[in-house]
Coordinates of C-alpha atoms and ligand atoms in Angstrom, one line a residue:
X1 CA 87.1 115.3 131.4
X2 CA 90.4 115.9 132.5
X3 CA 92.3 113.2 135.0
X4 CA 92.0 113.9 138.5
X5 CA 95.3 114.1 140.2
X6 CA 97.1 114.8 144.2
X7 CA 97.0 118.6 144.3
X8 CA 99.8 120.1 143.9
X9 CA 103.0 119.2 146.1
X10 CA 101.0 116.5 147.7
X11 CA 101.4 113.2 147.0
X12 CA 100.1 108.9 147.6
X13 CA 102.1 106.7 149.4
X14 CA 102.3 103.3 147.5
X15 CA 104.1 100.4 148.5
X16 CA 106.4 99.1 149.4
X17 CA 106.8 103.1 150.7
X18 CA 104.0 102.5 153.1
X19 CA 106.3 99.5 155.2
X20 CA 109.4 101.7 155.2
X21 CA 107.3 104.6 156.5
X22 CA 105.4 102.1 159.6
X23 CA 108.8 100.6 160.2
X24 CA 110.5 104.1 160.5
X25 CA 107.5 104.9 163.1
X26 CA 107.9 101.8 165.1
X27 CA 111.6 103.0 165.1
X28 CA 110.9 106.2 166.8
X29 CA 108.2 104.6 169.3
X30 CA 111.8 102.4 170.3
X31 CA 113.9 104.7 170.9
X32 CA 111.9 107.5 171.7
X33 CA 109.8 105.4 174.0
X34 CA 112.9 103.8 175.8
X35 CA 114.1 107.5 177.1
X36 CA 110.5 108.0 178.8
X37 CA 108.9 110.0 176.1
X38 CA 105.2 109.7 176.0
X39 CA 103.0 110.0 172.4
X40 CA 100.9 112.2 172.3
X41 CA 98.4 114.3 169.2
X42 CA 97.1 117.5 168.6
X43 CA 94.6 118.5 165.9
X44 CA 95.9 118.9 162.1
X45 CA 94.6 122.5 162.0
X46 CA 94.5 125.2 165.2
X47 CA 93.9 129.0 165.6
X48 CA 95.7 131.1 162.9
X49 CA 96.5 133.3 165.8
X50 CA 98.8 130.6 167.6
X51 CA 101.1 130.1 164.9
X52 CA 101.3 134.0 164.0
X53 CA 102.0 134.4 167.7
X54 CA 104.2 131.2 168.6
X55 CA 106.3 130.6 164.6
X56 CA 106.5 134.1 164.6
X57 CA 105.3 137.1 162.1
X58 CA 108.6 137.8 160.5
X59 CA 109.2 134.1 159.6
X60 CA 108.6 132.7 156.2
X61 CA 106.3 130.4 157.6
X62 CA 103.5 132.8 159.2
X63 CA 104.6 135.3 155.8
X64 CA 103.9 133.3 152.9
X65 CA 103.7 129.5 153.9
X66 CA 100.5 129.2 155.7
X67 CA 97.5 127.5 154.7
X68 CA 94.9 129.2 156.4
X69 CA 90.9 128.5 155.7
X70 CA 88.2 130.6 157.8
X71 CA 85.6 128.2 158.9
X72 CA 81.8 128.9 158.8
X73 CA 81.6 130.7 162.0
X74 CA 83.7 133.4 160.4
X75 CA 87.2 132.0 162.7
X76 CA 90.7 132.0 160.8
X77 CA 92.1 128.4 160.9
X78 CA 95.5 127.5 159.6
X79 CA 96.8 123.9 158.8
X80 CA 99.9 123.5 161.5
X81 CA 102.7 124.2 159.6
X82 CA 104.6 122.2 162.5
X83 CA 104.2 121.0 166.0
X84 CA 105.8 123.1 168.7
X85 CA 103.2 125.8 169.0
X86 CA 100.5 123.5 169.4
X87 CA 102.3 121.7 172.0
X88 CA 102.8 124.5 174.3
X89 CA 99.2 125.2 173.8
X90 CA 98.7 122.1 174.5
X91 CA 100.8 122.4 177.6
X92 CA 99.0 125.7 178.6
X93 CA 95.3 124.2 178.0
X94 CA 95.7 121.3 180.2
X95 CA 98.0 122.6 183.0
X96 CA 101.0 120.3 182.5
X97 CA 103.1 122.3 184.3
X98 CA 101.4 120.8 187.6
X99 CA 102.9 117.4 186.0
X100 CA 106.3 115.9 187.1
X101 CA 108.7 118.3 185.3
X102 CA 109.7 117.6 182.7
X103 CA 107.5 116.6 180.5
X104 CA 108.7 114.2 177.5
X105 CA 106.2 114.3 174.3
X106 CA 106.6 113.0 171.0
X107 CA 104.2 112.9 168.1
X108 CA 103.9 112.3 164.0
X109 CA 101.7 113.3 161.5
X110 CA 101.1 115.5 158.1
X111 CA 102.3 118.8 158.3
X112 CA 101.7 121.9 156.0
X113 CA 103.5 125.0 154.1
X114 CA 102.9 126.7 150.9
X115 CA 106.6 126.4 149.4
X116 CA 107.2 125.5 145.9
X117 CA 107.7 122.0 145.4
X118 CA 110.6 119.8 144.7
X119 CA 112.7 117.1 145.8
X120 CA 112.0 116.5 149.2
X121 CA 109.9 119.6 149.6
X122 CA 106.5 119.1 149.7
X123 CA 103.3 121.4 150.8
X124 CA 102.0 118.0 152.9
X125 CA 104.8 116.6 154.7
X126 CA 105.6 114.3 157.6
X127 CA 107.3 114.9 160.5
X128 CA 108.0 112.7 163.6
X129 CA 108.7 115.6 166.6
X130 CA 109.5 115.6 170.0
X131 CA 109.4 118.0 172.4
X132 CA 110.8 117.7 176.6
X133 CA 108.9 121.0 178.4
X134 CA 110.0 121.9 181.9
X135 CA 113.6 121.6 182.0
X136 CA 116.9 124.2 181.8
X137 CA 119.3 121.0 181.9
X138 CA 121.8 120.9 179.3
X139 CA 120.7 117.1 179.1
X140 CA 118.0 117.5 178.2
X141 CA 119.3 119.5 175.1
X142 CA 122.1 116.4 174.6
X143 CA 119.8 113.7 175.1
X144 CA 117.2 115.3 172.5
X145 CA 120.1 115.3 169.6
X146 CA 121.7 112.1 170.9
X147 CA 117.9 110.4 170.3
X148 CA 117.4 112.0 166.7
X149 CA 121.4 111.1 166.0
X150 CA 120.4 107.4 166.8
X151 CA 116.8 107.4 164.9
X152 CA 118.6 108.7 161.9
X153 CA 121.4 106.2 162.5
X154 CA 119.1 103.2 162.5
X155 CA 117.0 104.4 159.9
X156 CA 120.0 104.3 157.9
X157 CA 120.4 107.6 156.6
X158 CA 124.0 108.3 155.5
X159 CA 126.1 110.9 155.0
X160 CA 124.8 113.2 158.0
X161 CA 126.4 115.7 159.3
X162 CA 125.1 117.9 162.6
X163 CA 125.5 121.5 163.0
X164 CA 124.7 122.9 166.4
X165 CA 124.6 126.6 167.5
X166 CA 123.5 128.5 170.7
X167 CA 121.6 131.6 170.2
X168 CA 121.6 133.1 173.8
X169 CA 118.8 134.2 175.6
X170 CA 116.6 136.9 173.9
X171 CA 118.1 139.2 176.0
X172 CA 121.7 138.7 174.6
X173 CA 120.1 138.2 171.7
X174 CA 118.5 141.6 171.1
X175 CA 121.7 143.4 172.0
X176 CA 122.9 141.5 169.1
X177 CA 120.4 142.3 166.7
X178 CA 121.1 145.9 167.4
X179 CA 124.9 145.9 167.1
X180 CA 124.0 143.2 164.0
X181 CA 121.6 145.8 162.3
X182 CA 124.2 148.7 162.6
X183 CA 126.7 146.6 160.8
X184 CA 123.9 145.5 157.8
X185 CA 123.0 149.3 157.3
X186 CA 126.8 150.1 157.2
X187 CA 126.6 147.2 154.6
X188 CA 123.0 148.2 152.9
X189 CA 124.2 149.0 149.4
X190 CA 126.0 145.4 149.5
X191 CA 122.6 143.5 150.4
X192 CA 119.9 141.8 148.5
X193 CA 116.3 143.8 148.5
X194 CA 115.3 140.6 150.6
X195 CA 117.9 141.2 153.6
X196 CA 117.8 145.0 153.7
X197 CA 113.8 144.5 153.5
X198 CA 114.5 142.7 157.0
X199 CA 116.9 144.4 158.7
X200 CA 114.5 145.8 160.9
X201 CA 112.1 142.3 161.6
X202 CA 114.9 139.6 161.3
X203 CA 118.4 141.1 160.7
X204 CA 120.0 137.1 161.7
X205 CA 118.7 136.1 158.5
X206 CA 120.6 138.0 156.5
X207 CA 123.2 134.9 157.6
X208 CA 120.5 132.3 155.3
X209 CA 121.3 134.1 152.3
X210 CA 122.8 132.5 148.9
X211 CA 122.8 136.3 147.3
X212 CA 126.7 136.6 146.9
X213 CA 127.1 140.0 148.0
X214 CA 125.5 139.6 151.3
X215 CA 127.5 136.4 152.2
X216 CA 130.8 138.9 151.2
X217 CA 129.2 141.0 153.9
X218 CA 128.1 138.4 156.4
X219 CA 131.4 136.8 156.5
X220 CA 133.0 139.9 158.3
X221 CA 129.4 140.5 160.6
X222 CA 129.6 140.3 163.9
X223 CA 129.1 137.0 165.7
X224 CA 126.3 135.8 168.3
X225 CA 128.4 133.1 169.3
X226 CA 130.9 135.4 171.0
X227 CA 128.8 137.3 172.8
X228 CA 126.7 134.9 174.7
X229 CA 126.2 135.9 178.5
X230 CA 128.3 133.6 180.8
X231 CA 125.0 131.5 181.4
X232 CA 124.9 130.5 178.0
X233 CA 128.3 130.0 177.4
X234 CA 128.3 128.0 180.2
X235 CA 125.5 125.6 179.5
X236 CA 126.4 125.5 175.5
X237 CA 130.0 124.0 177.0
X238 CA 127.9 121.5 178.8
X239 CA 125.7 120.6 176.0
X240 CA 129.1 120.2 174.4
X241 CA 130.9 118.0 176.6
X242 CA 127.8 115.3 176.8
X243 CA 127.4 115.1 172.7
X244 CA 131.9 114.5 173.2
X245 CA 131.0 112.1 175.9
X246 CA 128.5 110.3 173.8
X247 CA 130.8 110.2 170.7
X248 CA 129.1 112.6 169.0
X249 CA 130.5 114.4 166.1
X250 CA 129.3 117.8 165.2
X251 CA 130.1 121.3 164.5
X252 CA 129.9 124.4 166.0
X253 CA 128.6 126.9 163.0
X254 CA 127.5 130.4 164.0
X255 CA 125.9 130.8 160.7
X256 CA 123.0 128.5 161.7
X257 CA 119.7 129.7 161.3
X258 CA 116.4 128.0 162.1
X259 CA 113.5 129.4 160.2
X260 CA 111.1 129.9 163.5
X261 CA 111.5 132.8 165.7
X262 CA 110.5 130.9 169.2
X263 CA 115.1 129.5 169.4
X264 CA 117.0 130.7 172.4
X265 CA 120.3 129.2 173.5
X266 CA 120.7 125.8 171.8
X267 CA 119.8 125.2 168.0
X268 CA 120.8 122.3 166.1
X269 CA 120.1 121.0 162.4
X270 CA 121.1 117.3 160.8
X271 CA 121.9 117.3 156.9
X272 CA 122.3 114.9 154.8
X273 CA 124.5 115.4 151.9
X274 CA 122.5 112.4 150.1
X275 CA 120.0 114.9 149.6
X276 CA 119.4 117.8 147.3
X277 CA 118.9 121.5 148.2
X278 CA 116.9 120.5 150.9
X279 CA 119.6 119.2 153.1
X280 CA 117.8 119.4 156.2
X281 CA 116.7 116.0 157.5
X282 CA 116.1 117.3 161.4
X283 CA 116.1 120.3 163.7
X284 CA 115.2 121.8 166.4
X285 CA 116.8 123.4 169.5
X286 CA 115.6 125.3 172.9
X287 CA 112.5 127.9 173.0
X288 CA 113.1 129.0 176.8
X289 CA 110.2 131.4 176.3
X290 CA 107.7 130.7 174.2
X291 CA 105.0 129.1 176.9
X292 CA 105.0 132.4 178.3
X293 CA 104.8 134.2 174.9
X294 CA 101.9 132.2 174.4
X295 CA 100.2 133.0 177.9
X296 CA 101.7 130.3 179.9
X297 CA 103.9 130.3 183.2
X298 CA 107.5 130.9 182.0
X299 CA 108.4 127.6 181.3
X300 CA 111.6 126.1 179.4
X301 CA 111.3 124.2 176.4
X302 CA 113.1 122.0 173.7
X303 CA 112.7 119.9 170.9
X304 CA 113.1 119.0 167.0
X305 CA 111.2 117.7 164.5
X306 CA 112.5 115.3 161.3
X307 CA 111.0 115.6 157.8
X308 CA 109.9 111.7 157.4
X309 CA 110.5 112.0 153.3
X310 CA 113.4 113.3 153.5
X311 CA 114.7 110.6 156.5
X312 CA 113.5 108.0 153.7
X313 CA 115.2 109.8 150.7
X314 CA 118.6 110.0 152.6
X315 CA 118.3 106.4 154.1
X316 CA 119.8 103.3 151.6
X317 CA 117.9 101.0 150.6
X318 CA 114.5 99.4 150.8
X319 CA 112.4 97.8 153.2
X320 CA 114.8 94.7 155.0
X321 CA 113.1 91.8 154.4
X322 CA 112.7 90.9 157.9
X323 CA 108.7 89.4 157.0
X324 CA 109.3 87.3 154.1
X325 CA 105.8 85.7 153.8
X326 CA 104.5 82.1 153.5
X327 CA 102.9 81.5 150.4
X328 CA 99.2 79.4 150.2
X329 CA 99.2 77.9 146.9
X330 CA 95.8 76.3 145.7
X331 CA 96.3 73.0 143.9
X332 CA 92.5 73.0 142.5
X333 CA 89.8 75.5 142.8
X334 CA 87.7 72.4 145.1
X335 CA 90.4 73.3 148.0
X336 CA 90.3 77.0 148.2
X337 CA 88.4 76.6 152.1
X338 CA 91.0 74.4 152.7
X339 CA 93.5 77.0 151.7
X340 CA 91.9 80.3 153.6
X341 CA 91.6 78.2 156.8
X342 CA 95.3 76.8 156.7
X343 CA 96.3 80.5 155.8
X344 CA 93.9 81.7 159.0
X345 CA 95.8 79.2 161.4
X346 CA 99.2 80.4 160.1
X347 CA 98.3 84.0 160.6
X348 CA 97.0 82.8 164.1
X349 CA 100.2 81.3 164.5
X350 CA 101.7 84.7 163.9
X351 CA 103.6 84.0 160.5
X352 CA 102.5 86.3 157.8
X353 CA 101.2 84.9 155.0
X354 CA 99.4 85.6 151.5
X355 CA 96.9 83.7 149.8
X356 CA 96.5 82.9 146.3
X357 CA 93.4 84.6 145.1
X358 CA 93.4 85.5 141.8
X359 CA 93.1 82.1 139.8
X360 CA 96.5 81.7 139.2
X361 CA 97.8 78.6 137.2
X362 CA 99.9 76.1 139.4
X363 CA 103.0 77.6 137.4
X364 CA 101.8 81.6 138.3
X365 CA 101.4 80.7 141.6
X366 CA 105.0 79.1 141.5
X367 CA 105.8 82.8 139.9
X368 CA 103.5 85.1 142.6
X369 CA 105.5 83.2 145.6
X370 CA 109.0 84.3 144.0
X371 CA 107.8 87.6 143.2
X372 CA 106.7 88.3 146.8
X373 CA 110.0 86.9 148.3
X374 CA 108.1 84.0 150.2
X375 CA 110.5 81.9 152.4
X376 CA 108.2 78.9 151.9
X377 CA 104.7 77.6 149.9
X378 CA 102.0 75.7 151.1
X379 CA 100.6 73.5 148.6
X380 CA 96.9 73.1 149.1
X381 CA 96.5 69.7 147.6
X382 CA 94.9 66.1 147.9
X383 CA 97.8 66.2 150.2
X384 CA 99.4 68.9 152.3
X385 CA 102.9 70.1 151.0
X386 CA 105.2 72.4 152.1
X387 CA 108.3 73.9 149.9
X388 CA 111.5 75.7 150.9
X389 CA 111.9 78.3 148.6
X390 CA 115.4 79.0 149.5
X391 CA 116.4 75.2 148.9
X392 CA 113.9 73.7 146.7
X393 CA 113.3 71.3 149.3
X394 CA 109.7 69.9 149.3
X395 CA 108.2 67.7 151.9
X396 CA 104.8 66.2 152.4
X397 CA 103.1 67.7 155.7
X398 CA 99.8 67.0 158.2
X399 CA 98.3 69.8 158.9
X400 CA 98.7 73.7 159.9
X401 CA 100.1 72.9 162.9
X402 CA 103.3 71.0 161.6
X403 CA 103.6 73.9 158.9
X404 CA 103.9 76.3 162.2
X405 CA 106.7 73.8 164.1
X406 CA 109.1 73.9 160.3
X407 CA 108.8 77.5 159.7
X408 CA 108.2 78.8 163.1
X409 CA 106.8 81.9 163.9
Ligands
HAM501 P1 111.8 122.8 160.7 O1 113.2 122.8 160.5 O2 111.0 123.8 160.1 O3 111.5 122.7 162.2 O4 111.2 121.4 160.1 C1 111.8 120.2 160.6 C2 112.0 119.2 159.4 O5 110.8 119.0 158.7 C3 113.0 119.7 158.4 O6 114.3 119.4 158.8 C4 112.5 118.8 157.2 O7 113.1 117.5 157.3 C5 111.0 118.7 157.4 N1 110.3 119.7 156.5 C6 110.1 121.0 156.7 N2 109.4 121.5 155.7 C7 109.2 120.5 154.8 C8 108.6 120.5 153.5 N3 108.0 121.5 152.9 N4 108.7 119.3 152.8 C9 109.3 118.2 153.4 N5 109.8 118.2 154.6 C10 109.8 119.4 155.3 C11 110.3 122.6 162.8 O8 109.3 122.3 162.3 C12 110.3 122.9 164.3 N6 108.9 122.8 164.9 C13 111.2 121.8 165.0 C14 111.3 122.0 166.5 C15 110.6 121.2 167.4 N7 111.9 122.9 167.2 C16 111.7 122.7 168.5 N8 110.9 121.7 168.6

């Protein structure tokens, strides 16, 4: 028989990966939490129809990525391929708009799209995502990247670099595509089969591409950018001067493109040049109409979302070893009650600590305590013990309770 295995693209989180990945989401409860945004969850898979109708049908996504299932009454289900579609539903279904404007989510989970696998792409993913509905405010669009600029920060992923757009409302926007497609046709027998294939559907694509003679031809296309409507100029310069006032590095690149279809005005991507080809640790940006694309009051919206493998590829190092353990060493197999009730009280006592339990020699146990990085041991003996493992330092002790006052909590 042959050896079961993760399906493709998939893959097991072992340790010490699964502590990096709790602390990382205790990180973003922090900060997230400290700016008033609430957690909430939506179901892992949703109506087909939303994400065709919210991602978009000329996206890559919708067009090749999704994993969609029809369940046994005969409905077409899809595995969310990410969040923000599913929060405006969400926002629609339970009439959040009669909230306190605006409203502040965040969420993680598994995400899913059909790409071909490799470093730091994966067909189940994580993503920690947060979304603020209700609100035009250029804050809101600087507090957003200011909150996923200090997550990364303390997360310690390095080498970042932020690149930050606008993309005008669709009206502006859809001038621009037509003046952009007249330029591409001009251009057609320069293009790859993919870009002219798109002109029509998605001609600000064409600025994604790595096929050499449409970047000649992209580099003299006409620019977005410049042809914002005073509105968006106007709040782009604001979201501007609050990431300056912040400290904020970042640059303004016109060639950003996010791979959904729901952006208007503000778009914004952090990379990570500790990464591969996939440099994208985060994104996100402004969807000031998809709520009412998807049947909802027109609403404003904004958010990103951060790939959680890709935060832990591009961050240094392992877990800190802020829980160093206490060690319970068994002295003879007469004492192990002793032992689990001394280790119960220091667990009570709210220091974390392991228990020999797997017959161990006095010397492997010795071993098991330095291999675990335990700050101190507990000998379970006639007598009590306790040992320093930093210093070597052993001293005879009375009970639990006087283990708890040395190494404290
Ligand atoms: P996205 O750029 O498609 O945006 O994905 C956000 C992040 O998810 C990426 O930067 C990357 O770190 C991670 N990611 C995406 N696909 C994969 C994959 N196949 N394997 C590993 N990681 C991946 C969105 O999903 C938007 N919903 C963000 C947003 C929220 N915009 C507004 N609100």
């Amino acid at each position: 028989m042959s050896r079961l295995k993760a399906p493709r693209g998939t893959f097991d989180v072992l340790p010490p990966d699964g502590r990096r990945r709790l602390r990382l989401l205790q990180l973003a409860e922090e900060v997230l939490g400290r700016a008033g945004y609430e957690y909430f969850e939506s179901p892992v898979f949703e109506e087909t129809e939303l994400f065709a109708r919210g991602v978009g049908e000329s996206t890559d996504i919708v067009q090749k990525e999704m994993f969609t299932f029809e369940d046994k009454g005969g409905r077409s289900l899809t595995l969310r391929p990410e969040a923000t579609a599913a929060v405006c539903r969400a926002y629609v279904e339970h009439g959040m708009h009669k909230l306190a404007q605006p409203v502040k989510l965040w969420t993680w989970g598994p995400f899913f799209r059909h790409e071909a696998p490799q470093a730091g792409r994966y067909r189940q993913f994580t993503q920690v995502d947060a979304e603020v509905l209700g609100s035009q405010e250029p804050s809101v669009d600087a507090e957003l990247i200011l909150l996923l600029a200090e997550i990364l920060e303390q997360a310690g992923v390095e080498g970042t670099r932020l690149r930050l757009s606008s993309l005008g409302t669709a009206e502006s926007r859809r001038q621009y595509a037509d003046e952009l497609r007249a330029y591409l046709r001009e251009h057609e027998g320069d293009l790859s089969m993919e870009v002219r294939e798109r002109i029509d559907a998605n001609p600000l694509r064409a600025f994604d591409s790595d096929h050499e003679g449409t970047r000649t031809v992209m580099r003299s296309a006409p620019v977005l950018i410049e042809r914002l409507d005073p509105d968006d100029a106007e709040h782009f310069e604001e979201v501007k001067a609050l990431l300056d006032d912040a400290g904020l590095r970042y640059e303004v690149d016109h060639t950003l493109v996010r791979g959904l279809d729901y952006y208007t005005r503000t778009v914004f991507e952090f990379e990570s040049d500790r990464l591969g080809a996939q440099r994208g640790v985060g994104g996100g940006g402004r969807y000031d109409g998809l709520i009412e694309q998807l049947g909802g009051p027109p609403t404003p919206g904004n958010g990103w979302a951060a790939g959680i493998e890709r935060i832990l590829l591009a961050a240094h190092g392992g877990p800190a070893e802020d829980r160093r353990p206490v060690y319970i060493a068994v002295a003879k197999p007469g004492l192990r009650r002793d032992a689990f009730r001394v280790a119960r009280e220091l667990r009570a006592g709210g220091v974390a600590t392991e228990l020999e339990q797997a017959g161990r020699s006095m010397k492997g146990q010795f071993k098991q305590a330095d291999r675990i990085g335990a700050r101190a041991t507990v000998i379970v003996g006639d007598e009590l013990e306790l040992k320093d493992m930093d210093s070597g330092e052993q001293r005879q002790v009375a009970d639990a309770a006087e283990v708890l006052r040395l190494v404290g909590a």
